[in-house]
């Protein structure tokens, strides 16, 4: 079965990793959000892309989910001592990725090509694509004004009250080379348990109308990032609340609306499945261990295969 997975950072990377443990490389393409990308210390940082790649390569920091395992912080500590900003933690190993990516971008290589090269070096055989090669910047509109995503997420610890989101540059963003074809050939698209507002919506916008629920379309399935009204990691539940929507798996399913052929929700939320018109899979969606990732991915694939 050929699958295209749509993923943001840590939660999305976990299910993508589960899928990669089961599907052969030619059957899985992972399309990753780049709206969180930003420049810091003159370097171009792609947090979600790196989180997905490090996770697939077994290089991710198991405690944070982002950044590298066995990391040290000498460079950023020194930069901080000299007066540089210290709110975004760039580890020594991780910095090498940003330095080389920035050098290549300045040379004129595009992000998808750089990602392909990096994946080869990291031993990642499945296809990982940024959603686009153009620059898209997620702006969080808050009661304290517009904030760049990382400014809101890391620097301000998601404290400002959210009023809306904007994806600057999205109108000019074309799907990365190979992404359209991967979707056209796929048996299903799986939306990983990432933040619907800031991780998945930018991808859906880039791939609209291909993934709009109106086209001839591939079947789209989503796994809820909200379990028992809360997010495992990140601000999705807080965002729903501040936008006047009760955070729940149901709210996530409604968010994707007519796009979905099926929805996966946690057993804690089994009651909510009755309110859904799409097909549902109710299971243990919490991925605490590497085995959990594979188990959930296998259950989702079996379910899609049986539908
Ligand atoms: N998240 C944090 O909460 N604090 C950090 O200092 C931080 C640094 C960081 C460095 C590289 C990287 O690839 C990711 C990093 N993240 C950090 C995670 C990132 O901000 C978010 O996980 C995503 O943008 C949301 O999906």
Short mmCIF file of C-alpha atoms and ligand atoms in Angstrom, two decimals:
data_model
loop_
_atom_site.label_atom_id
_atom_site.label_comp_id
_atom_site.label_asym_id
_atom_site.label_seq_id
_atom_site.Cartn_x
_atom_site.Cartn_y
_atom_site.Cartn_z
CA UNK A 1 0.00 0.00 0.00
CA UNK A 2 1.42 3.40 -1.02
CA UNK A 3 1.07 6.07 1.66
CA UNK A 4 1.75 9.78 1.81
CA UNK A 5 2.06 11.02 5.40
CA UNK A 6 1.66 14.69 6.31
CA UNK A 7 3.65 15.67 9.38
CA UNK A 8 4.67 18.54 11.60
CA UNK A 9 7.19 18.15 14.42
CA UNK A 10 7.46 15.72 17.30
CA UNK A 11 4.02 13.95 17.27
CA UNK A 12 3.95 13.70 13.50
CA UNK A 13 7.52 12.41 13.38
CA UNK A 14 6.63 9.56 15.73
CA UNK A 15 3.87 8.16 13.52
CA UNK A 16 5.96 8.78 10.40
CA UNK A 17 8.67 6.69 12.08
CA UNK A 18 6.15 3.95 12.80
CA UNK A 19 5.05 3.92 9.16
CA UNK A 20 8.68 3.84 8.02
CA UNK A 21 9.30 0.75 10.15
CA UNK A 22 6.59 -1.11 8.21
CA UNK A 23 6.41 0.25 4.66
CA UNK A 24 9.24 -0.22 2.15
CA UNK A 25 10.93 3.02 1.02
CA UNK A 26 9.11 3.17 -2.34
CA UNK A 27 5.73 3.03 -0.55
CA UNK A 28 6.10 5.95 1.86
CA UNK A 29 6.54 9.66 1.20
CA UNK A 30 6.50 12.04 4.14
CA UNK A 31 5.55 15.65 3.40
CA UNK A 32 6.66 17.99 6.16
CA UNK A 33 5.49 21.43 7.28
CA UNK A 34 7.97 24.25 6.69
CA UNK A 35 5.85 27.12 8.02
CA UNK A 36 7.82 26.96 11.30
CA UNK A 37 11.10 27.62 9.48
CA UNK A 38 12.95 30.77 10.43
CA UNK A 39 16.31 32.48 10.44
CA UNK A 40 18.34 32.62 13.62
CA UNK A 41 21.96 33.70 13.94
CA UNK A 42 21.89 34.07 10.15
CA UNK A 43 21.10 30.36 9.78
CA UNK A 44 18.08 28.85 8.08
CA UNK A 45 16.41 26.50 10.59
CA UNK A 46 13.76 23.94 9.55
CA UNK A 47 12.59 22.52 12.90
CA UNK A 48 9.90 20.13 11.63
CA UNK A 49 11.96 18.83 8.73
CA UNK A 50 14.90 18.18 11.04
CA UNK A 51 12.70 16.59 13.70
CA UNK A 52 11.26 14.16 11.13
CA UNK A 53 14.67 13.36 9.65
CA UNK A 54 16.46 12.94 12.98
CA UNK A 55 13.61 10.72 14.21
CA UNK A 56 13.70 8.48 11.12
CA UNK A 57 17.49 8.28 11.31
CA UNK A 58 17.49 7.41 15.03
CA UNK A 59 19.39 10.63 15.75
CA UNK A 60 16.66 12.51 17.66
CA UNK A 61 16.95 13.55 21.27
CA UNK A 62 14.55 11.13 23.03
CA UNK A 63 13.79 13.58 25.85
CA UNK A 64 12.75 16.63 23.83
CA UNK A 65 11.76 14.91 20.57
CA UNK A 66 13.55 17.73 18.70
CA UNK A 67 17.28 18.28 18.28
CA UNK A 68 19.97 15.62 18.41
CA UNK A 69 20.76 12.82 20.83
CA UNK A 70 24.11 13.09 22.68
CA UNK A 71 24.05 16.83 22.15
CA UNK A 72 26.39 19.44 23.64
CA UNK A 73 25.80 23.19 23.77
CA UNK A 74 29.24 24.81 23.62
CA UNK A 75 28.63 27.05 20.61
CA UNK A 76 25.32 28.54 21.79
CA UNK A 77 26.65 28.97 25.34
CA UNK A 78 29.61 30.89 23.99
CA UNK A 79 27.39 33.00 21.69
CA UNK A 80 25.10 33.77 24.65
CA UNK A 81 28.08 34.85 26.77
CA UNK A 82 29.04 37.24 24.01
CA UNK A 83 25.56 38.79 24.08
CA UNK A 84 23.71 36.70 21.46
CA UNK A 85 20.09 35.55 21.87
CA UNK A 86 19.71 32.44 23.99
CA UNK A 87 16.01 31.65 23.75
CA UNK A 88 16.31 29.10 20.93
CA UNK A 89 18.55 26.19 21.82
CA UNK A 90 20.84 25.12 19.01
CA UNK A 91 23.05 22.19 19.92
CA UNK A 92 26.56 21.72 18.55
CA UNK A 93 25.69 18.70 16.39
CA UNK A 94 22.40 20.24 15.23
CA UNK A 95 24.20 23.45 14.27
CA UNK A 96 26.17 21.57 11.61
CA UNK A 97 22.87 20.80 9.85
CA UNK A 98 21.81 24.47 9.83
CA UNK A 99 25.23 25.73 8.76
CA UNK A 100 25.45 23.34 5.80
CA UNK A 101 21.79 23.85 4.81
CA UNK A 102 22.24 27.64 4.84
CA UNK A 103 25.44 27.39 2.79
CA UNK A 104 23.70 25.27 0.16
CA UNK A 105 20.62 27.54 0.05
CA UNK A 106 22.91 30.53 -0.53
CA UNK A 107 24.60 28.57 -3.33
CA UNK A 108 21.18 28.24 -4.98
CA UNK A 109 20.21 24.66 -4.08
CA UNK A 110 16.56 24.21 -3.16
CA UNK A 111 15.34 22.85 0.17
CA UNK A 112 13.97 19.60 -1.28
CA UNK A 113 17.29 18.81 -2.95
CA UNK A 114 19.24 19.61 0.22
CA UNK A 115 16.86 17.45 2.24
CA UNK A 116 17.31 14.56 -0.20
CA UNK A 117 21.09 14.85 0.14
CA UNK A 118 20.99 15.03 3.92
CA UNK A 119 18.64 12.02 4.10
CA UNK A 120 21.11 9.99 2.05
CA UNK A 121 23.91 10.83 4.48
CA UNK A 122 21.68 9.99 7.47
CA UNK A 123 20.71 6.64 5.94
CA UNK A 124 17.02 7.56 5.48
CA UNK A 125 15.63 5.53 2.60
CA UNK A 126 12.04 6.76 2.64
CA UNK A 127 11.26 9.99 0.81
CA UNK A 128 11.07 13.06 3.02
CA UNK A 129 9.90 16.23 1.28
CA UNK A 130 9.47 19.77 2.57
CA UNK A 131 5.94 20.83 1.65
CA UNK A 132 7.43 23.47 -0.67
CA UNK A 133 10.72 24.96 -1.79
CA UNK A 134 9.35 28.48 -1.44
CA UNK A 135 9.48 30.41 1.82
CA UNK A 136 6.31 30.21 3.91
CA UNK A 137 6.19 31.85 7.34
CA UNK A 138 3.54 30.98 9.88
CA UNK A 139 2.46 34.08 11.75
CA UNK A 140 0.49 33.70 14.97
CA UNK A 141 -1.94 36.59 15.36
CA UNK A 142 -2.21 37.27 19.09
CA UNK A 143 -3.56 39.83 21.55
CA UNK A 144 0.01 41.13 21.68
CA UNK A 145 0.29 41.51 17.92
CA UNK A 146 1.62 39.29 15.14
CA UNK A 147 4.38 36.90 16.16
CA UNK A 148 6.59 34.67 14.01
CA UNK A 149 5.86 31.06 14.94
CA UNK A 150 9.10 30.33 16.85
CA UNK A 151 8.85 33.70 18.61
CA UNK A 152 5.37 32.67 19.82
CA UNK A 153 6.18 29.01 20.47
CA UNK A 154 9.63 29.04 22.04
CA UNK A 155 10.45 32.63 23.04
CA UNK A 156 6.99 33.49 24.40
CA UNK A 157 6.20 29.87 25.49
CA UNK A 158 2.81 30.06 23.74
CA UNK A 159 1.64 32.57 26.36
CA UNK A 160 0.01 35.26 24.16
CA UNK A 161 -3.69 34.71 23.47
CA UNK A 162 -4.20 33.39 19.93
CA UNK A 163 -6.61 35.22 17.63
CA UNK A 164 -5.74 33.57 14.32
CA UNK A 165 -3.02 32.36 11.98
CA UNK A 166 -1.53 33.57 8.73
CA UNK A 167 0.85 31.79 6.38
CA UNK A 168 2.88 34.48 4.66
CA UNK A 169 4.06 33.45 1.19
CA UNK A 170 1.59 30.56 0.90
CA UNK A 171 -0.04 31.95 -2.28
CA UNK A 172 3.24 31.59 -4.15
CA UNK A 173 4.20 28.23 -2.64
CA UNK A 174 4.27 25.32 -5.08
CA UNK A 175 4.32 21.71 -3.86
CA UNK A 176 7.91 20.42 -3.65
CA UNK A 177 9.04 18.40 -6.69
CA UNK A 178 7.68 14.87 -6.53
CA UNK A 179 4.98 15.63 -3.94
CA UNK A 180 2.08 15.95 -6.39
CA UNK A 181 3.08 12.68 -8.06
CA UNK A 182 3.38 10.91 -4.70
CA UNK A 183 -0.17 11.98 -3.77
CA UNK A 184 -1.51 10.98 -7.21
CA UNK A 185 -0.01 7.49 -6.83
CA UNK A 186 -0.93 7.04 -3.16
CA UNK A 187 -3.61 4.64 -1.91
CA UNK A 188 -4.13 6.95 1.05
CA UNK A 189 -2.88 10.11 2.72
CA UNK A 190 -2.36 9.89 6.47
CA UNK A 191 -2.43 13.13 8.46
CA UNK A 192 -0.16 12.43 11.41
CA UNK A 193 -1.05 13.58 14.95
CA UNK A 194 0.38 17.07 14.51
CA UNK A 195 -1.12 20.46 15.32
CA UNK A 196 -3.98 21.01 12.83
CA UNK A 197 -3.71 24.84 12.97
CA UNK A 198 0.00 25.38 12.49
CA UNK A 199 1.50 22.10 11.27
CA UNK A 200 -1.10 20.56 8.96
CA UNK A 201 -3.09 23.57 7.67
CA UNK A 202 -0.05 25.07 5.89
CA UNK A 203 0.53 21.74 4.09
CA UNK A 204 -3.15 21.46 3.14
CA UNK A 205 -3.07 25.03 1.81
CA UNK A 206 -0.07 24.24 -0.42
CA UNK A 207 -1.75 21.08 -1.71
CA UNK A 208 -5.18 22.60 -2.24
CA UNK A 209 -7.12 21.72 -4.40
CA UNK A 210 -5.34 18.33 -4.62
CA UNK A 211 -6.26 17.71 -0.97
CA UNK A 212 -9.41 19.76 -0.60
CA UNK A 213 -12.00 17.04 -0.25
CA UNK A 214 -13.56 18.18 -3.52
CA UNK A 215 -11.16 16.86 -6.16
CA UNK A 216 -11.16 13.33 -7.63
CA UNK A 217 -9.00 12.75 -4.66
CA UNK A 218 -7.12 10.22 -2.74
CA UNK A 219 -8.64 8.99 0.53
CA UNK A 220 -7.43 11.06 3.49
CA UNK A 221 -7.23 9.75 7.06
CA UNK A 222 -6.21 11.69 10.15
CA UNK A 223 -4.94 10.65 13.58
CA UNK A 224 -6.06 12.94 16.39
CA UNK A 225 -3.29 14.83 18.23
CA UNK A 226 -5.83 15.55 21.00
CA UNK A 227 -6.46 12.84 23.56
CA UNK A 228 -8.99 13.37 26.35
CA UNK A 229 -9.25 17.08 25.50
CA UNK A 230 -5.52 17.73 25.80
CA UNK A 231 -2.53 17.61 23.48
CA UNK A 232 0.26 15.18 24.20
CA UNK A 233 2.77 17.93 23.38
CA UNK A 234 2.42 21.49 22.15
CA UNK A 235 -0.25 24.17 22.17
CA UNK A 236 -3.02 22.73 19.95
CA UNK A 237 -5.57 22.41 22.80
CA UNK A 238 -4.78 25.92 24.05
CA UNK A 239 -5.21 27.27 20.51
CA UNK A 240 -8.64 25.60 20.13
CA UNK A 241 -9.71 27.05 23.49
CA UNK A 242 -8.56 30.57 22.66
CA UNK A 243 -10.33 30.42 19.33
CA UNK A 244 -13.55 29.56 21.13
CA UNK A 245 -13.64 25.85 20.28
CA UNK A 246 -13.65 23.14 22.94
CA UNK A 247 -10.51 21.09 22.32
CA UNK A 248 -11.34 17.48 21.58
CA UNK A 249 -10.75 14.77 18.99
CA UNK A 250 -14.14 15.80 17.61
CA UNK A 251 -12.91 19.36 17.11
CA UNK A 252 -9.93 17.98 15.16
CA UNK A 253 -12.19 15.84 12.95
CA UNK A 254 -14.45 18.85 12.33
CA UNK A 255 -11.37 20.94 11.56
CA UNK A 256 -10.51 18.66 8.62
CA UNK A 257 -14.19 18.33 7.76
CA UNK A 258 -15.12 16.98 4.33
CA UNK A 259 -11.51 16.13 3.55
CA UNK A 260 -11.60 13.00 5.69
CA UNK A 261 -12.50 9.46 4.69
CA UNK A 262 -11.68 8.25 8.19
CA UNK A 263 -10.48 9.39 11.59
CA UNK A 264 -8.39 7.71 14.29
CA UNK A 265 -9.04 8.62 17.89
CA UNK A 266 -7.93 7.40 21.27
CA UNK A 267 -9.91 4.83 23.25
CA UNK A 268 -10.36 7.46 26.00
CA UNK A 269 -12.45 9.38 23.46
CA UNK A 270 -14.42 6.39 22.17
CA UNK A 271 -17.75 8.10 23.00
CA UNK A 272 -16.94 10.89 20.53
CA UNK A 273 -16.75 8.46 17.62
CA UNK A 274 -20.56 8.20 17.70
CA UNK A 275 -20.82 11.86 16.74
CA UNK A 276 -18.65 11.39 13.65
CA UNK A 277 -20.00 10.68 10.20
CA UNK A 278 -16.71 9.34 8.85
CA UNK A 279 -15.32 5.86 9.53
CA UNK A 280 -13.41 5.70 12.80
CA UNK A 281 -10.68 3.62 14.34
CA UNK A 282 -10.66 3.77 18.13
CA UNK A 283 -7.39 2.61 19.61
CA UNK A 284 -4.49 3.50 21.91
CA UNK A 285 -2.98 6.47 20.07
CA UNK A 286 -0.42 7.48 22.69
CA UNK A 287 3.09 6.75 21.39
CA UNK A 288 5.37 6.47 24.39
CA UNK A 289 7.86 3.98 22.95
CA UNK A 290 9.29 3.13 19.54
CA UNK A 291 7.17 -0.06 19.63
CA UNK A 292 4.04 2.08 20.16
CA UNK A 293 4.83 3.99 16.96
CA UNK A 294 5.03 0.79 14.95
CA UNK A 295 1.94 -0.71 16.61
CA UNK A 296 -0.19 2.37 15.90
CA UNK A 297 1.11 2.63 12.32
CA UNK A 298 0.31 -1.06 11.74
CA UNK A 299 -3.20 -0.67 13.15
CA UNK A 300 -3.84 2.37 10.95
CA UNK A 301 -2.53 0.58 7.84
CA UNK A 302 -4.57 -2.57 8.56
CA UNK A 303 -7.69 -0.47 9.08
CA UNK A 304 -7.17 1.54 5.87
CA UNK A 305 -6.48 -1.71 3.99
CA UNK A 306 -9.74 -3.24 5.23
CA UNK A 307 -11.96 -0.26 4.38
N1 LIG B 1 11.63 23.87 20.97
C1 LIG B 1 11.65 24.46 22.17
O1 LIG B 1 10.65 24.42 22.89
N2 LIG B 1 12.78 25.13 22.61
C2 LIG B 1 13.91 25.22 21.86
O2 LIG B 1 14.88 25.83 22.28
C3 LIG B 1 13.91 24.55 20.58
C4 LIG B 1 15.04 24.52 19.78
C5 LIG B 1 15.02 23.79 18.59
C6 LIG B 1 16.17 23.69 17.80
C7 LIG B 1 16.15 22.98 16.61
C8 LIG B 1 14.97 22.34 16.20
O3 LIG B 1 14.96 21.65 15.06
C9 LIG B 1 13.82 22.42 16.97
C10 LIG B 1 13.83 23.15 18.16
N3 LIG B 1 12.69 23.24 18.96
C11 LIG B 1 12.72 23.88 20.17
C12 LIG B 1 11.44 22.63 18.53
C13 LIG B 1 10.60 23.51 17.61
O4 LIG B 1 10.55 24.83 17.99
C14 LIG B 1 9.16 23.00 17.59
O5 LIG B 1 9.06 21.66 17.94
C15 LIG B 1 8.49 23.05 16.26
O6 LIG B 1 8.72 24.16 15.50
C16 LIG B 1 6.97 22.82 16.42
O7 LIG B 1 6.62 21.78 15.61
#
